[in-house]
Short mmCIF file of C-alpha atoms and ligand atoms in Angstrom, two decimals:
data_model
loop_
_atom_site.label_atom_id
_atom_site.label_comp_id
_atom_site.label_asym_id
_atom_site.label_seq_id
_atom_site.Cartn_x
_atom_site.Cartn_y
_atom_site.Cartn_z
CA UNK E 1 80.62 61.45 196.91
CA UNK E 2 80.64 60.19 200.05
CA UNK E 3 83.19 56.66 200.66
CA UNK E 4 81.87 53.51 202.30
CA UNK E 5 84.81 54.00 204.90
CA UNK E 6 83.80 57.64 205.80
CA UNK E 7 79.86 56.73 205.57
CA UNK E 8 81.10 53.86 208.32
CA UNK E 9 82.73 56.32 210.33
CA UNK E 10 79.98 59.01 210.50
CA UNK E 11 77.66 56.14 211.79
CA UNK E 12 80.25 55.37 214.29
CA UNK E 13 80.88 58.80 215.76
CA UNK E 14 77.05 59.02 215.97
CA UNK E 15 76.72 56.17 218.13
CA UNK E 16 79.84 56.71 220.45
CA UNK E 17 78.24 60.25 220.59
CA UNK E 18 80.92 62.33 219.53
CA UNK E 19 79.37 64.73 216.96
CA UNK E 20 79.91 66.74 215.76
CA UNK E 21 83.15 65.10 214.03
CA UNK E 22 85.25 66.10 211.19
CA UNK E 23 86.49 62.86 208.74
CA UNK E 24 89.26 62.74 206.80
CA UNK E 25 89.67 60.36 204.52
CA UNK E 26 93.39 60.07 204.20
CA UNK E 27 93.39 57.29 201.52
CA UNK E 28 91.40 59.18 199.07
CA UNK E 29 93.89 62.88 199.83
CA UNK E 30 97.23 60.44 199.02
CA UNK E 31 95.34 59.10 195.88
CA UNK E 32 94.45 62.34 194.70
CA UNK E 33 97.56 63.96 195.63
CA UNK E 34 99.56 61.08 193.50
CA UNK E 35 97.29 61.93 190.68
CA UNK E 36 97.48 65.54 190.76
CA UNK E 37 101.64 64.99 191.22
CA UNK E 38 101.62 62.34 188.09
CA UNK E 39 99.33 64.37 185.43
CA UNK E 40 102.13 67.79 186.48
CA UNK E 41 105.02 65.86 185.84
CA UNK E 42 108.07 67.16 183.54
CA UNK E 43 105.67 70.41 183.84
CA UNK E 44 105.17 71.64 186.82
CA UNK E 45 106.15 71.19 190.67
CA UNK E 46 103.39 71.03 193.14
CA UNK E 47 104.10 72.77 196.83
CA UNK E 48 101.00 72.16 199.14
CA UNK E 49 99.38 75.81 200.29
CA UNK E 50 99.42 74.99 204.16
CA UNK E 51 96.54 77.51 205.12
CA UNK E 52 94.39 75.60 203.64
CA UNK E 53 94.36 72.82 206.23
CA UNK E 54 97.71 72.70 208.33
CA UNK E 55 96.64 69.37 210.86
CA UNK E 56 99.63 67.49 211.27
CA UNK E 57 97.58 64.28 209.93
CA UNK E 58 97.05 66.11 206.53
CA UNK E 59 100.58 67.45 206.12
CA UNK E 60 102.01 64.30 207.01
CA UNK E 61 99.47 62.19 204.44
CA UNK E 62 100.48 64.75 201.52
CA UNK E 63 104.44 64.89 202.13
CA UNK E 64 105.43 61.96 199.78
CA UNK E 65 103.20 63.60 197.20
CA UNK E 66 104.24 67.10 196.60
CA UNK E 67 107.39 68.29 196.35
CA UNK E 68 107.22 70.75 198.91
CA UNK E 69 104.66 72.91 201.47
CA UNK E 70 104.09 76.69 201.14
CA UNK E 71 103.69 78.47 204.42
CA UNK E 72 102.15 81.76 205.14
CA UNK E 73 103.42 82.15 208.68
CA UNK E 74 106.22 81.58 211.67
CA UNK E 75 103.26 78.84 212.99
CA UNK E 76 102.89 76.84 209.31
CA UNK E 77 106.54 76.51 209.33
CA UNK E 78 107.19 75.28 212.50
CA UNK E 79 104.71 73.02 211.99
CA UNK E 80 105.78 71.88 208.58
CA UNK E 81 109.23 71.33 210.03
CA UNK E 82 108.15 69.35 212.37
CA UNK E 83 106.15 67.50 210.60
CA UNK E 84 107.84 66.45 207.38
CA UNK E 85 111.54 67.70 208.19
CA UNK E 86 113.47 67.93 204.90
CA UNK E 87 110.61 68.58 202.74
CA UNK E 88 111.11 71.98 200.76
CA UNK E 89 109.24 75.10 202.20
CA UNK E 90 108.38 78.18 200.65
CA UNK E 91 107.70 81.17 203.12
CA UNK E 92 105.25 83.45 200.94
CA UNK E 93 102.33 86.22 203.03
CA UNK E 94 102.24 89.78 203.89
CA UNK E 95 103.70 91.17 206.66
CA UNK E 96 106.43 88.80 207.58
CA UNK E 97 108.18 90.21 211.38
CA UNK E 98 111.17 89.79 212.10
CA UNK E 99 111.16 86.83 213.85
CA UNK E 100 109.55 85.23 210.94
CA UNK E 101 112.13 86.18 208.89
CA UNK E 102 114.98 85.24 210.98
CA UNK E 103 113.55 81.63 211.66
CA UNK E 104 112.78 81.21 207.51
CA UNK E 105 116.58 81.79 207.43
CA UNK E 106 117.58 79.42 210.37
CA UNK E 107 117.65 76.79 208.60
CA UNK E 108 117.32 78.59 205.58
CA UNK E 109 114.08 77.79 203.79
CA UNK E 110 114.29 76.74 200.12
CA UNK E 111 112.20 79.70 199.28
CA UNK E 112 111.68 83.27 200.67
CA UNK E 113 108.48 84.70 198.63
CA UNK E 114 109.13 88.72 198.98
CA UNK E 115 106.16 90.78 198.94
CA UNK E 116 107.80 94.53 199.28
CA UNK E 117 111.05 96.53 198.97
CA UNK E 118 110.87 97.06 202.21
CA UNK E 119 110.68 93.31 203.09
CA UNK E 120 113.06 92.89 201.08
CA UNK E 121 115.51 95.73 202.41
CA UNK E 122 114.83 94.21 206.39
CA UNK E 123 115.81 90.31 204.62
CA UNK E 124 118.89 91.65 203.10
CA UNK E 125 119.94 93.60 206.67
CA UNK E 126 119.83 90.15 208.32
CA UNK E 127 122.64 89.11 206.68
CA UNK E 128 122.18 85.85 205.90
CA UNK E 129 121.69 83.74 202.92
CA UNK E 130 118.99 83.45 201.05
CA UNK E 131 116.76 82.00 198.05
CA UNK E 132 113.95 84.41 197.27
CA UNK E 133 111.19 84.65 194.57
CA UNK E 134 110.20 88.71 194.21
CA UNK E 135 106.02 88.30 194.27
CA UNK E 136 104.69 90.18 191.32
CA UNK E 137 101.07 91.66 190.82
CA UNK E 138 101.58 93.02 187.24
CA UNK E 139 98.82 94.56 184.87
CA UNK E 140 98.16 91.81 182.76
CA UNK E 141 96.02 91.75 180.44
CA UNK E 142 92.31 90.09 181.39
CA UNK E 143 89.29 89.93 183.91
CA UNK E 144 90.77 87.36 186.03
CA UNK E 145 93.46 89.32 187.81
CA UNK E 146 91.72 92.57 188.63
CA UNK E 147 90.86 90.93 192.01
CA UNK E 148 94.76 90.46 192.77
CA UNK E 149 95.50 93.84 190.70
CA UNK E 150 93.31 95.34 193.83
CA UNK E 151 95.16 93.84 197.01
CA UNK E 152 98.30 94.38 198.91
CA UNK E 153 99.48 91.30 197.33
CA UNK E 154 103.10 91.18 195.68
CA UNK E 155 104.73 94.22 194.01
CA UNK E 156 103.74 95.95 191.09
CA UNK E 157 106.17 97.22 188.57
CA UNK E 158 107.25 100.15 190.14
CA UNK E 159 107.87 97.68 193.52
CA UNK E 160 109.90 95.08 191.70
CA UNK E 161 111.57 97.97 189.90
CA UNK E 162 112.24 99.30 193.53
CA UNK E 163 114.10 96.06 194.77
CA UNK E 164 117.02 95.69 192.06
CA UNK E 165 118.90 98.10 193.56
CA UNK E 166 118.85 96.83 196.80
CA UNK E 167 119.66 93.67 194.98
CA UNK E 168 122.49 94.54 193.66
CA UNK E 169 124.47 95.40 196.54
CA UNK E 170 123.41 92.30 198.60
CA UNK E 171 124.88 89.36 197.30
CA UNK E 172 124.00 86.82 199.92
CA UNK E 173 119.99 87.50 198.71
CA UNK E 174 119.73 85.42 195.49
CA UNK E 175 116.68 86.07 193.05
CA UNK E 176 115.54 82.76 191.42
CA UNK E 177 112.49 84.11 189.73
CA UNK E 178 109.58 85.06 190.11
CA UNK E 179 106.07 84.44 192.05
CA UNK E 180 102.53 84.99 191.59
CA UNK E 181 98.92 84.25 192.77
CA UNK E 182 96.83 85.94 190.57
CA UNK E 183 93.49 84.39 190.74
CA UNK E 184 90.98 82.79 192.77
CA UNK E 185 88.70 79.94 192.34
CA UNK E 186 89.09 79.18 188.75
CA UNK E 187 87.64 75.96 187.98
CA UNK E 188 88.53 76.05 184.23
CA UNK E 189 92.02 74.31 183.17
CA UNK E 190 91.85 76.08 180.45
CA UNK E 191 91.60 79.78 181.73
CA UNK E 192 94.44 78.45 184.18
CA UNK E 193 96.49 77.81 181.52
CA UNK E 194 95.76 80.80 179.62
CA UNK E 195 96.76 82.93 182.83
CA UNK E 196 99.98 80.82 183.27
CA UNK E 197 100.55 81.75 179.21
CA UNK E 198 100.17 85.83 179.99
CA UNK E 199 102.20 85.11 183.03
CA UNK E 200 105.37 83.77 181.21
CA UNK E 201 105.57 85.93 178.81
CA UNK E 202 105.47 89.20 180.81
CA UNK E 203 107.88 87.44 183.27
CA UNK E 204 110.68 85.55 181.61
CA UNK E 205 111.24 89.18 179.57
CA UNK E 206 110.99 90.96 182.67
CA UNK E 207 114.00 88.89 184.42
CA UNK E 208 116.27 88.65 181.06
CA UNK E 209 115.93 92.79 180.93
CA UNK E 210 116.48 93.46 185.14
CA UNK E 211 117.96 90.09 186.39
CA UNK E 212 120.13 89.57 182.88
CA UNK E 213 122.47 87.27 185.65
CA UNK E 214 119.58 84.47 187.03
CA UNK E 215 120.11 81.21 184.66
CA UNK E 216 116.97 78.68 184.91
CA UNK E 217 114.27 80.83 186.04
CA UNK E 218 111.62 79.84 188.34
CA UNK E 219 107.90 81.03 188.12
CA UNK E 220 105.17 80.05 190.77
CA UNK E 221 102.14 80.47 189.07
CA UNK E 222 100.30 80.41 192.78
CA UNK E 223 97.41 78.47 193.65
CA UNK E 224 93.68 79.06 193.05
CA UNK E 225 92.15 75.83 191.38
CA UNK E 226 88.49 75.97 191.82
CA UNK E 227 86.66 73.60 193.89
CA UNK E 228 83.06 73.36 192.26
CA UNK E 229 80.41 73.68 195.77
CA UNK E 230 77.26 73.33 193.40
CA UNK E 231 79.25 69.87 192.51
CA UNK E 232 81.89 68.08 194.59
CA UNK E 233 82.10 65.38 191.96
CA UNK E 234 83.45 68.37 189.38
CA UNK E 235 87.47 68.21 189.51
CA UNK E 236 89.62 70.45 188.12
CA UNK E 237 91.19 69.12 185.08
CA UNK E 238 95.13 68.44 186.18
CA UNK E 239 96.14 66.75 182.87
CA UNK E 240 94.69 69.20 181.03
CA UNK E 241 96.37 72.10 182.50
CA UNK E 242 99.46 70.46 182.48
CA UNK E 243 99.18 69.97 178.81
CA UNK E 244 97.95 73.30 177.96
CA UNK E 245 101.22 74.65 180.18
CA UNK E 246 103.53 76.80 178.26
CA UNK E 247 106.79 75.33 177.62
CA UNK E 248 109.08 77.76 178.20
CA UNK E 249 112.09 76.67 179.81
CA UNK E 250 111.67 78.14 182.87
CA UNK E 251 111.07 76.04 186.21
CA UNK E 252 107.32 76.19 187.06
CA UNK E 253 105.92 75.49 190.42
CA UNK E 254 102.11 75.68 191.67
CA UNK E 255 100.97 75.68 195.31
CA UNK E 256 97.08 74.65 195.24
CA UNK E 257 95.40 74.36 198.41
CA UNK E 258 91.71 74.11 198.10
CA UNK E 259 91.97 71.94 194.90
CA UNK E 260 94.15 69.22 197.13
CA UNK E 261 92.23 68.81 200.36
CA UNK E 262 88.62 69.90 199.92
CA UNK E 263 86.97 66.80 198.70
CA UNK E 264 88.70 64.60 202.11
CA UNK E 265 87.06 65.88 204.77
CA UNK E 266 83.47 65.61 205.48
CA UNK E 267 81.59 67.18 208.81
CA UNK E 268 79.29 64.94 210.49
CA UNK E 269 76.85 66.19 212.60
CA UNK E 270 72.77 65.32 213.71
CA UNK E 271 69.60 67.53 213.91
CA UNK E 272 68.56 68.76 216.87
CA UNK E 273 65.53 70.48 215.37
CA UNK E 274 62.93 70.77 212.80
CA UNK E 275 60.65 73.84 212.62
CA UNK E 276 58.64 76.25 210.51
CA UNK E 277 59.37 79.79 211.09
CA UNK E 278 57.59 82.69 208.92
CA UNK E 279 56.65 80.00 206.52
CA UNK E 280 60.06 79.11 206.06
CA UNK E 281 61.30 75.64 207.28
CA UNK E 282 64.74 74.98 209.29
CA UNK E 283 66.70 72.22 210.54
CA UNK E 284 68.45 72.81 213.56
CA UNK E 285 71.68 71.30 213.71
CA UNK E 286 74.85 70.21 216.21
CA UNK E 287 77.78 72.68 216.10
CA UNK E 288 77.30 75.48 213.55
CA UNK E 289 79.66 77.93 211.15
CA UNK E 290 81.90 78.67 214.49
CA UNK E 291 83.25 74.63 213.20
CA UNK E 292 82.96 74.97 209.62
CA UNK E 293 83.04 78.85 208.60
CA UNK E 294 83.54 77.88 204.75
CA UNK E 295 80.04 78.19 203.67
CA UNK E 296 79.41 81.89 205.45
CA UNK E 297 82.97 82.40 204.08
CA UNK E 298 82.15 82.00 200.65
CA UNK E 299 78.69 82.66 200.38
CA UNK E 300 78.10 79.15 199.40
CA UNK E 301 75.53 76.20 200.23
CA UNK E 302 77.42 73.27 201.96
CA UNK E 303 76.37 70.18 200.09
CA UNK E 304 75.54 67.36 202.54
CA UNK E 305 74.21 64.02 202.78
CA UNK E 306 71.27 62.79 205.10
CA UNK E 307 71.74 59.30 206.78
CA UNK E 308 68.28 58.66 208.21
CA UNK E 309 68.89 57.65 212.19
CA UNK E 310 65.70 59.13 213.47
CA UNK E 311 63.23 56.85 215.46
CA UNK E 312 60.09 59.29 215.10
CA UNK E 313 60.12 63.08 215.58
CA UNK E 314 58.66 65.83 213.61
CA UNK E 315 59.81 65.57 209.87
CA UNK E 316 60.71 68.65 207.16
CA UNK E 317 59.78 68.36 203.48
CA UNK E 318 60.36 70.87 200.86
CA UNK E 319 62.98 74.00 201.15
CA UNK E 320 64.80 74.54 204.44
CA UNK E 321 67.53 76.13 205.67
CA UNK E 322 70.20 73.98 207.42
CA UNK E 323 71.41 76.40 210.30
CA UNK E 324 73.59 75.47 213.52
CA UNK E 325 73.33 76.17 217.11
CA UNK E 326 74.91 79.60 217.02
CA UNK E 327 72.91 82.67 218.07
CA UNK E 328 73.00 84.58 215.02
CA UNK E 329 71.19 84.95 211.86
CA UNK E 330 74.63 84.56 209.93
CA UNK E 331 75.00 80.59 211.10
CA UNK E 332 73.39 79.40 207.96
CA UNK E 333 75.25 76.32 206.46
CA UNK E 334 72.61 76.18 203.45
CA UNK E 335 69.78 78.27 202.12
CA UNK E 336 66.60 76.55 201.07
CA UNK E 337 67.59 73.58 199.75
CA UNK E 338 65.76 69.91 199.50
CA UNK E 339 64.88 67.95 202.16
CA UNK E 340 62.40 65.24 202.38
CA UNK E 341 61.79 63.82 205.74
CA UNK E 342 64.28 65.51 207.95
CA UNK E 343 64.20 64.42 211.13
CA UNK E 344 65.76 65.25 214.47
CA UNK E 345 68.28 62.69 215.13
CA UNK E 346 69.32 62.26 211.03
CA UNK E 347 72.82 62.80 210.85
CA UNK E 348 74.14 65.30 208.08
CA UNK E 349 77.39 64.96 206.38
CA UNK E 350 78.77 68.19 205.07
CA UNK E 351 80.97 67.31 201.75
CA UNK E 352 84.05 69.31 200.42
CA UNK E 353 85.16 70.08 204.59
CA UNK E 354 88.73 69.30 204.40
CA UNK E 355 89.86 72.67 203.24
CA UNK E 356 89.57 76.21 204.53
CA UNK E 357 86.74 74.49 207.17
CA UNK E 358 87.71 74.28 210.87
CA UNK E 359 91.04 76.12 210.71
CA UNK E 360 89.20 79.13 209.40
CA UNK E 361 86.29 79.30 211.92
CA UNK E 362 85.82 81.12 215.30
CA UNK E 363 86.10 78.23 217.40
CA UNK E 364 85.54 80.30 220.97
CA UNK E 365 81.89 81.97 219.58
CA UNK E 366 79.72 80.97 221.88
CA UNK E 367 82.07 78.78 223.84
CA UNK E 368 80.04 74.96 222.41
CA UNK E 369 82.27 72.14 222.50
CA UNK E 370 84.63 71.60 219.63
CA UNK E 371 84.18 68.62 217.43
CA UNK E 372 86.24 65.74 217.53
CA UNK E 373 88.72 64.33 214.88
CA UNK E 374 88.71 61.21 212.53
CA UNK E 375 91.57 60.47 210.35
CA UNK E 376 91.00 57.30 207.99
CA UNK E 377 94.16 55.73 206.76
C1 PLP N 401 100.16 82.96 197.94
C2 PLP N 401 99.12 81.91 197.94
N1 PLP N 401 99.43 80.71 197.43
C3 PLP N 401 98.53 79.70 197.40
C4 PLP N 401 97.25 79.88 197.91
C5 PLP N 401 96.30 78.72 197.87
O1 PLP N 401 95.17 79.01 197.15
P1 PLP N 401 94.06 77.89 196.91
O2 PLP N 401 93.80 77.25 198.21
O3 PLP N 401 92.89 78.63 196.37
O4 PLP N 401 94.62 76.92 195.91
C6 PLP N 401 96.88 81.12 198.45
C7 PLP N 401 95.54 81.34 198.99
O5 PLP N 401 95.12 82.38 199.40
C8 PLP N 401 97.85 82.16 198.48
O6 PLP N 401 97.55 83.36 198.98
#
């Protein structure tokens, strides 16, 4: 679970008092990212899903092992273009302004993901060129997309229907296909698969019947690759996705996120206190949910480590309930879970932090000191 390197590190940071700390382990993202790369190829392309963790040390780690970053903002890309200039970009989210539009088309971006006519309508008025991919939230059939079936997301039929058109009097706006993101947290290959199965073959009819012109069709099937929290050892199954991939002809592309960065960052912080409370025990830790939001987020416990550091102290057996320094009842980063001679001082390494972790917490809460930042090459 946790490397020898980072394990090192977290020791490190302890004594030079810098915790909290977030580690990356850079070696172990590029090793995953080749393998992810090497069981899609001849299948599938692989664009990174920036939101997910947009530091500049991360991006520049994963550019020689995707093919390309999705952005969901004006901020992602600039970033991404200054970090890995060259690489292809796909600009997908809601509510795109008009300065985001105009600088995805200055240099044009390899990919404009439209989400409305009306996006669509304000793209073609700009006047310039551009590769889009219409985002599609169709009825398919099955469970799995009633979540996406129940957002703003992407058009519906009536709202691709809407854009052709609008299409066809704008030549300089060129459909290459379609894109969707239909599902969340799926951590079976299989299901994936299925889903990328019911997605061709709604959408490669759908663009021979309306789009009768586009040769070599692209689909992005999204992201949404689970990332088991119960256990960071458990993987989604690349290779056997990739096999279980329709082949269709068509040029498929996926943008994970989660599923590519999770498992490389770990947050290191100490306890600061043990107590009982109501009969209930509770570690007091450094830092809290305002550094690493995923686990309030998701409703999820953080799995950790303990590295014992303590001289003497008060110690916690049995059930407690890891919380951080934050002054509400919400600051929980695990609920009753095992400890066995917890003691202030122990540091705690929170696993599976290198995705949707600092960049999606409320930093200023409370104004505590932000953590610092490791990255392990
Ligand atoms: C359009 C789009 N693509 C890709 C992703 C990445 O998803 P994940 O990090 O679950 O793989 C998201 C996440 O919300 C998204 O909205």
């Amino acid at each position: 679970m946790m490397t020898e390197p980072v394990r090192a590190e977290a020791l490190r940071v302890a004594g030079s008092g810098d915790l909290p700390a977030y580690v990356y382990d850079l070696r172990g993202l590029r090793e995953h990212a080749a393998a992810v790369r090497a069981a899609l190829a001849g299948t599938a392309e692989i664009y990174y899903a920036v939101k997910a963790n947009p530091a500049a040390g991360i991006l520049r780690a994963l550019a020689p092992y995707v093919d390309g970053f999705e952005v969901a903002s004006g901020g992602e890309l600039a970033r991404v273009r200054e970090v890995a200039p060259g690489l292809p970009v796909a600009f997908s989210g809601p509510g795109k302004t008009d300065a985001e539009l105009a600088q995805a088309l200055s240099p044009p971006v390899h990919r404009l993901h439209v989400e409305s006519p009306r996006e669509l309508a304000r793209l073609i008025a700009l006047g310039a060129p551009a590769d889009v991919l219409l985002r599609a939230n169709p009825e398919l059939p099955g469970e799995d997309t009633r979540q996406a079936a129940a957002s703003p997301f992407g058009m519906d039929q009536d709202g691709l229907a809407a854009c052709l058109p609008l299409l066809a009097r704008a030549p300089h706006v060129r459909v290459r296909g379609l894109h969707t993101h239909l599902t969340w947290a799926q951590h079976d290959a299989a299901a994936m698969a299925d889903l990328a199965r019911r997605v061709t073959s709604w959408a490669l009819p759908w663009l021979r019947d309306h789009l009768p012109a586009l040769d070599g069709p692209e689909l992005d099937l999204g992201g949404g690759m689970g990332v088991d929290y119960r256990d960071p050892e458990l993987r989604f199954d690349w290779k056997a996705y990739a096999a279980a991939l329709p082949a269709t002809g068509a040029r498929l592309r996926v943008e994970p996120g989660r599923s590519l960065t999770a498992y490389h960052g770990w947050y290191v912080t100490d306890v600061l206190d043990v107590k009982q409370n109501h009969g209930r025990g509770y570690a007091v830790l450094r830092g809290g949910t305002h550094h690493l939001r995923t686990p309030v987020a998701r409703g999820h416990d953080q799995p950790f480590t303990v590295l014992r550091r303590a001289g003497g102290g008060p110690a916690l057996d049995g059930p407690a309930t890891l919380v951080g320094q934050l002054c509400t009842p919400r600051d929980v980063f695990a609920r009753d879970v095992p400890v066995s001679g917890l003691r202030p001082g122990d540091l705690v390494v929170f696993a599976l932090a290198g995705a949707y972790a600092w960049n999606l917490s409320h930093h200023e809460f409370l104004m505590h000191p932000p953590p610092c930042f490791r990255y392990l090459d």
